[in-house]
Amino acid sequence: MKLDKLNLDGKKDSIEVLDKIFSAKINKKLVNSVLYKTNANYKGRHAKTKQQNEVSGPTSKIYAQKGTGGARHASRKAPIFVGGGIAHGPKGELAYKKRKLNKSEKKLSVASLITEKNKNKDLLIFSDFNSEIKKTKEMHSIIKKFEITNSLIILDKNSKDKIEKSARNIPNVKVTDVNHFSTFDIVKFKKVVFTESSIKELEKRYS
C-alpha cells in the first residue's frame, strides 16, 4: 500500500509500505495482553527483608529447654526477637514471576496499533531530516505546524542525531528509534511519526 510522505515545507509525496505493518488486523485483545505483561514486568519489586536463615549470628539455643519457667526458644534469629529474621516479608524481585513476551506478540501488537493510528489519521511520515535542527524553538514550531504536539517520533539514526537535542525538552514528545519503542509508547501518545528510513528499518525487522 501507499501512504503520504511529507517534507518540512509541507509538500506531499508517496511511499510504498508493507501491508502487514500498516494495514494489519487490529487485535485489541492481544494488545491488552502485551500491555498487561509489559506493565507487570516493569514494576520495581526491589524491597527485600532477611528471612530467619539469612540473618547473621549464632544458631545455638539461647537457654535450656526446661526449668526456666519461660517459653521454649531456639536461637535469637527467630522472628519474635529484635534483630531476628522477618516473617512473611517481601522477598525481592526474584521471587516474582516474569511474564514472558514472545517476539511475535510484540510485533503483532505493534502492527495492530500502527494500523489503528493509520486508520485514525494519527500517523505521519516525513522525509529524512537532512539538516540539523539546533534550537528547541525551531523544533517546537515544526511540531506545532504539523500538529504533532503529543507524539512518538520514531527516527532513523541519521535523523535522530540531527534533531534529538532540540526535541528532548519539549513536553509530550518522545524521540526514539526503531529499536527502542514499545507497544506502551504507541498507546501513550496520540500520534506516531516516522521518517522514510525508519520505516525501511522497521520493515526489515518484520520481513
mmCIF file of C-alpha atoms in Angstrom:
data_model
loop_
_atom_site.group_PDB
_atom_site.id
_atom_site.type_symbol
_atom_site.label_atom_id
_atom_site.label_comp_id
_atom_site.label_asym_id
_atom_site.label_seq_id
_atom_site.Cartn_x
_atom_site.Cartn_y
_atom_site.Cartn_z
ATOM 1 C CA MET A 1 0.000 0.000 0.000
ATOM 2 C CA LYS A 2 0.996 3.635 -0.447
ATOM 3 C CA LEU A 3 0.997 6.363 2.205
ATOM 4 C CA ASP A 4 1.629 10.093 2.046
ATOM 5 C CA LYS A 5 5.118 11.343 2.830
ATOM 6 C CA LEU A 6 5.722 14.963 3.868
ATOM 7 C CA ASN A 7 8.779 17.165 3.861
ATOM 8 C CA LEU A 8 9.257 20.110 6.227
ATOM 9 C CA ASP A 9 7.828 22.510 3.629
ATOM 10 C CA GLY A 10 4.562 20.558 3.723
ATOM 11 C CA LYS A 11 4.941 19.140 0.192
ATOM 12 C CA LYS A 12 3.418 15.699 -0.279
ATOM 13 C CA ASP A 13 4.874 12.658 -1.937
ATOM 14 C CA SER A 14 4.062 8.961 -1.529
ATOM 15 C CA ILE A 15 5.902 5.968 -0.120
ATOM 16 C CA GLU A 16 5.274 2.240 -0.532
ATOM 17 C CA VAL A 17 4.868 0.431 2.811
ATOM 18 C CA LEU A 18 4.232 -3.134 3.964
ATOM 19 C CA ASP A 19 0.581 -4.083 4.366
ATOM 20 C CA LYS A 20 1.330 -6.404 7.288
ATOM 21 C CA ILE A 21 2.512 -3.428 9.366
ATOM 22 C CA PHE A 22 0.311 -0.556 8.196
ATOM 23 C CA SER A 23 -2.827 -2.481 7.213
ATOM 24 C CA ALA A 24 -2.744 -5.379 9.668
ATOM 25 C CA LYS A 25 -5.567 -6.975 11.630
ATOM 26 C CA ILE A 26 -6.435 -4.842 14.667
ATOM 27 C CA ASN A 27 -6.290 -7.237 17.612
ATOM 28 C CA LYS A 28 -7.211 -5.344 20.789
ATOM 29 C CA LYS A 29 -7.206 -8.482 22.933
ATOM 30 C CA LEU A 30 -3.572 -9.158 22.013
ATOM 31 C CA VAL A 31 -2.613 -5.505 22.616
ATOM 32 C CA ASN A 32 -4.211 -5.584 26.088
ATOM 33 C CA SER A 33 -2.332 -8.805 26.898
ATOM 34 C CA VAL A 34 1.016 -7.312 25.816
ATOM 35 C CA LEU A 35 0.378 -4.122 27.808
ATOM 36 C CA TYR A 36 -0.526 -6.146 30.908
ATOM 37 C CA LYS A 37 2.645 -8.250 30.681
ATOM 38 C CA THR A 38 4.830 -5.205 29.957
ATOM 39 C CA ASN A 39 3.498 -3.246 32.931
ATOM 40 C CA ALA A 40 3.763 -6.258 35.237
ATOM 41 C CA ASN A 41 7.417 -6.782 34.288
ATOM 42 C CA TYR A 42 8.294 -3.079 34.721
ATOM 43 C CA LYS A 43 7.123 -2.933 38.325
ATOM 44 C CA GLY A 44 10.027 -2.381 40.684
ATOM 45 C CA ARG A 45 9.815 -5.082 43.322
ATOM 46 C CA HIS A 46 13.143 -4.478 44.969
ATOM 47 C CA ALA A 47 12.071 -4.488 48.649
ATOM 48 C CA LYS A 48 13.582 -7.452 50.454
ATOM 49 C CA THR A 49 13.820 -8.443 54.103
ATOM 50 C CA LYS A 50 16.084 -11.100 55.592
ATOM 51 C CA GLN A 51 14.438 -14.362 56.489
ATOM 52 C CA GLN A 52 15.454 -16.290 59.603
ATOM 53 C CA ASN A 53 18.021 -18.349 57.696
ATOM 54 C CA GLU A 54 19.650 -15.187 56.232
ATOM 55 C CA VAL A 55 20.263 -13.267 59.474
ATOM 56 C CA SER A 56 23.867 -13.419 60.674
ATOM 57 C CA GLY A 57 24.508 -14.684 64.196
ATOM 58 C CA PRO A 58 24.876 -17.895 66.242
ATOM 59 C CA THR A 59 22.317 -20.645 65.879
ATOM 60 C CA SER A 60 22.858 -22.011 69.381
ATOM 61 C CA LYS A 61 19.884 -22.452 71.732
ATOM 62 C CA ILE A 62 19.604 -19.330 73.906
ATOM 63 C CA TYR A 63 18.760 -21.211 77.132
ATOM 64 C CA ALA A 64 17.732 -24.640 78.327
ATOM 65 C CA GLN A 65 14.527 -26.216 77.059
ATOM 66 C CA LYS A 66 13.160 -26.834 80.561
ATOM 67 C CA GLY A 67 13.459 -25.341 84.017
ATOM 68 C CA THR A 68 13.470 -21.630 83.192
ATOM 69 C CA GLY A 69 9.778 -21.024 83.638
ATOM 70 C CA GLY A 70 9.731 -19.259 80.261
ATOM 71 C CA ALA A 71 8.676 -20.281 76.786
ATOM 72 C CA ARG A 72 10.806 -22.637 74.740
ATOM 73 C CA HIS A 73 13.125 -20.895 72.276
ATOM 74 C CA ALA A 74 15.813 -21.857 69.835
ATOM 75 C CA SER A 75 18.176 -19.125 68.527
ATOM 76 C CA ARG A 76 17.999 -15.341 68.659
ATOM 77 C CA LYS A 77 17.415 -15.370 64.875
ATOM 78 C CA ALA A 78 13.735 -16.249 65.349
ATOM 79 C CA PRO A 79 11.257 -13.606 64.046
ATOM 80 C CA ILE A 80 9.886 -12.816 67.524
ATOM 81 C CA PHE A 81 13.228 -11.350 68.673
ATOM 82 C CA VAL A 82 14.590 -7.890 67.854
ATOM 83 C CA GLY A 83 17.332 -8.369 65.279
ATOM 84 C CA GLY A 84 15.879 -11.693 64.164
ATOM 85 C CA GLY A 85 14.546 -12.587 60.735
ATOM 86 C CA ILE A 86 11.339 -11.084 59.362
ATOM 87 C CA ALA A 87 8.414 -13.468 58.948
ATOM 88 C CA HIS A 88 6.480 -13.204 55.656
ATOM 89 C CA GLY A 89 8.349 -10.075 54.494
ATOM 90 C CA PRO A 90 8.955 -9.069 50.858
ATOM 91 C CA LYS A 91 11.382 -11.431 49.151
ATOM 92 C CA GLY A 92 12.770 -9.245 46.390
ATOM 93 C CA GLU A 93 12.364 -9.184 42.640
ATOM 94 C CA LEU A 94 13.477 -12.765 42.023
ATOM 95 C CA ALA A 95 10.503 -14.116 43.977
ATOM 96 C CA TYR A 96 8.044 -12.682 41.449
ATOM 97 C CA LYS A 97 7.055 -14.311 38.209
ATOM 98 C CA LYS A 98 8.324 -12.697 34.998
ATOM 99 C CA ARG A 99 5.613 -12.785 32.350
ATOM 100 C CA LYS A 100 7.073 -13.962 29.084
ATOM 101 C CA LEU A 101 6.541 -11.850 25.977
ATOM 102 C CA ASN A 102 7.093 -13.619 22.666
ATOM 103 C CA LYS A 103 8.672 -11.734 19.754
ATOM 104 C CA SER A 104 5.628 -12.486 17.601
ATOM 105 C CA GLU A 105 3.320 -10.997 20.261
ATOM 106 C CA LYS A 106 5.363 -7.779 20.318
ATOM 107 C CA LYS A 107 5.420 -7.497 16.527
ATOM 108 C CA LEU A 108 1.717 -8.214 16.049
ATOM 109 C CA SER A 109 0.704 -5.759 18.778
ATOM 110 C CA VAL A 110 2.888 -3.003 17.270
ATOM 111 C CA ALA A 111 1.477 -3.680 13.767
ATOM 112 C CA SER A 112 -2.066 -3.659 15.184
ATOM 113 C CA LEU A 113 -1.561 -0.278 16.880
ATOM 114 C CA ILE A 114 0.236 1.312 13.907
ATOM 115 C CA THR A 115 -2.637 0.186 11.652
ATOM 116 C CA GLU A 116 -5.127 1.747 14.057
ATOM 117 C CA LYS A 117 -3.150 5.018 14.118
ATOM 118 C CA ASN A 118 -3.111 4.998 10.313
ATOM 119 C CA LYS A 119 -6.902 4.458 10.114
ATOM 120 C CA ASN A 120 -7.489 7.293 12.598
ATOM 121 C CA LYS A 121 -5.146 9.574 10.604
ATOM 122 C CA ASP A 122 -2.789 9.810 13.573
ATOM 123 C CA LEU A 123 0.212 8.514 11.593
ATOM 124 C CA LEU A 124 2.665 10.808 9.779
ATOM 125 C CA ILE A 125 5.649 10.007 7.613
ATOM 126 C CA PHE A 126 8.366 12.600 6.990
ATOM 127 C CA SER A 127 11.288 12.655 4.625
ATOM 128 C CA ASP A 128 14.579 12.078 6.440
ATOM 129 C CA PHE A 129 15.972 15.112 8.286
ATOM 130 C CA ASN A 130 18.993 16.155 6.230
ATOM 131 C CA SER A 131 19.912 19.333 8.087
ATOM 132 C CA GLU A 132 20.499 19.678 11.820
ATOM 133 C CA ILE A 133 17.896 21.473 13.930
ATOM 134 C CA LYS A 134 19.777 23.005 16.844
ATOM 135 C CA LYS A 135 17.195 25.220 18.539
ATOM 136 C CA THR A 136 14.267 23.912 20.594
ATOM 137 C CA LYS A 137 12.219 26.906 19.400
ATOM 138 C CA GLU A 138 12.688 25.856 15.776
ATOM 139 C CA MET A 139 11.729 22.230 16.536
ATOM 140 C CA HIS A 140 8.711 23.411 18.520
ATOM 141 C CA SER A 141 7.432 25.439 15.549
ATOM 142 C CA ILE A 142 7.722 22.349 13.308
ATOM 143 C CA ILE A 143 5.777 20.282 15.835
ATOM 144 C CA LYS A 144 3.041 22.946 16.016
ATOM 145 C CA LYS A 145 2.915 23.294 12.234
ATOM 146 C CA PHE A 146 2.200 19.597 11.686
ATOM 147 C CA GLU A 147 0.009 19.271 14.818
ATOM 148 C CA ILE A 148 2.152 16.596 16.455
ATOM 149 C CA THR A 149 2.263 18.140 19.934
ATOM 150 C CA ASN A 150 1.532 14.759 21.560
ATOM 151 C CA SER A 151 3.605 12.326 19.570
ATOM 152 C CA LEU A 152 6.042 9.457 19.460
ATOM 153 C CA ILE A 153 8.705 10.293 16.856
ATOM 154 C CA ILE A 154 10.480 7.159 15.579
ATOM 155 C CA LEU A 155 13.589 8.087 13.609
ATOM 156 C CA ASP A 156 16.442 6.542 11.683
ATOM 157 C CA LYS A 157 19.887 7.056 13.254
ATOM 158 C CA ASN A 158 20.915 9.911 10.966
ATOM 159 C CA SER A 159 17.710 11.906 11.547
ATOM 160 C CA LYS A 160 17.810 11.213 15.275
ATOM 161 C CA ASP A 161 21.323 12.669 15.561
ATOM 162 C CA LYS A 162 20.127 15.833 13.815
ATOM 163 C CA ILE A 163 17.011 16.626 15.874
ATOM 164 C CA GLU A 164 17.194 14.740 19.186
ATOM 165 C CA LYS A 165 18.810 17.569 21.183
ATOM 166 C CA SER A 166 16.308 20.177 20.002
ATOM 167 C CA ALA A 167 13.297 17.941 20.758
ATOM 168 C CA ARG A 168 14.197 16.370 24.093
ATOM 169 C CA ASN A 169 12.971 19.286 26.256
ATOM 170 C CA ILE A 170 9.602 19.567 24.515
ATOM 171 C CA PRO A 171 6.821 18.119 26.708
ATOM 172 C CA ASN A 172 4.609 15.262 25.438
ATOM 173 C CA VAL A 173 7.065 14.425 22.657
ATOM 174 C CA LYS A 174 9.314 11.372 22.708
ATOM 175 C CA VAL A 175 12.107 10.928 20.174
ATOM 176 C CA THR A 176 13.368 7.373 19.752
ATOM 177 C CA ASP A 177 14.465 4.873 17.103
ATOM 178 C CA VAL A 178 13.149 1.592 15.706
ATOM 179 C CA ASN A 179 14.959 -0.472 18.343
ATOM 180 C CA HIS A 180 13.754 1.416 21.405
ATOM 181 C CA PHE A 181 9.985 1.844 21.348
ATOM 182 C CA SER A 182 7.266 -0.425 22.688
ATOM 183 C CA THR A 183 3.546 -1.095 22.460
ATOM 184 C CA PHE A 184 3.149 1.034 25.583
ATOM 185 C CA ASP A 185 4.780 4.046 23.857
ATOM 186 C CA ILE A 186 2.378 3.868 20.887
ATOM 187 C CA VAL A 187 -0.635 3.750 23.217
ATOM 188 C CA LYS A 188 0.673 6.581 25.393
ATOM 189 C CA PHE A 189 0.997 9.144 22.591
ATOM 190 C CA LYS A 190 -1.804 10.336 20.317
ATOM 191 C CA LYS A 191 0.265 10.481 17.129
ATOM 192 C CA VAL A 192 3.105 8.400 15.717
ATOM 193 C CA VAL A 193 5.693 9.911 13.370
ATOM 194 C CA PHE A 194 8.149 8.004 11.170
ATOM 195 C CA THR A 195 10.837 9.030 8.723
ATOM 196 C CA GLU A 196 11.220 7.294 5.381
ATOM 197 C CA SER A 197 14.378 5.475 6.501
ATOM 198 C CA SER A 198 12.951 4.453 9.891
ATOM 199 C CA ILE A 199 10.042 2.772 8.060
ATOM 200 C CA LYS A 200 12.515 0.801 5.957
ATOM 201 C CA GLU A 201 14.360 -0.241 9.120
ATOM 202 C CA LEU A 202 11.059 -1.331 10.715
ATOM 203 C CA GLU A 203 10.104 -3.335 7.637
ATOM 204 C CA LYS A 204 13.447 -5.187 7.735
ATOM 205 C CA ARG A 205 12.579 -6.401 11.257
ATOM 206 C CA TYR A 206 9.213 -7.670 10.054
ATOM 207 C CA SER A 207 10.431 -9.330 6.850
#
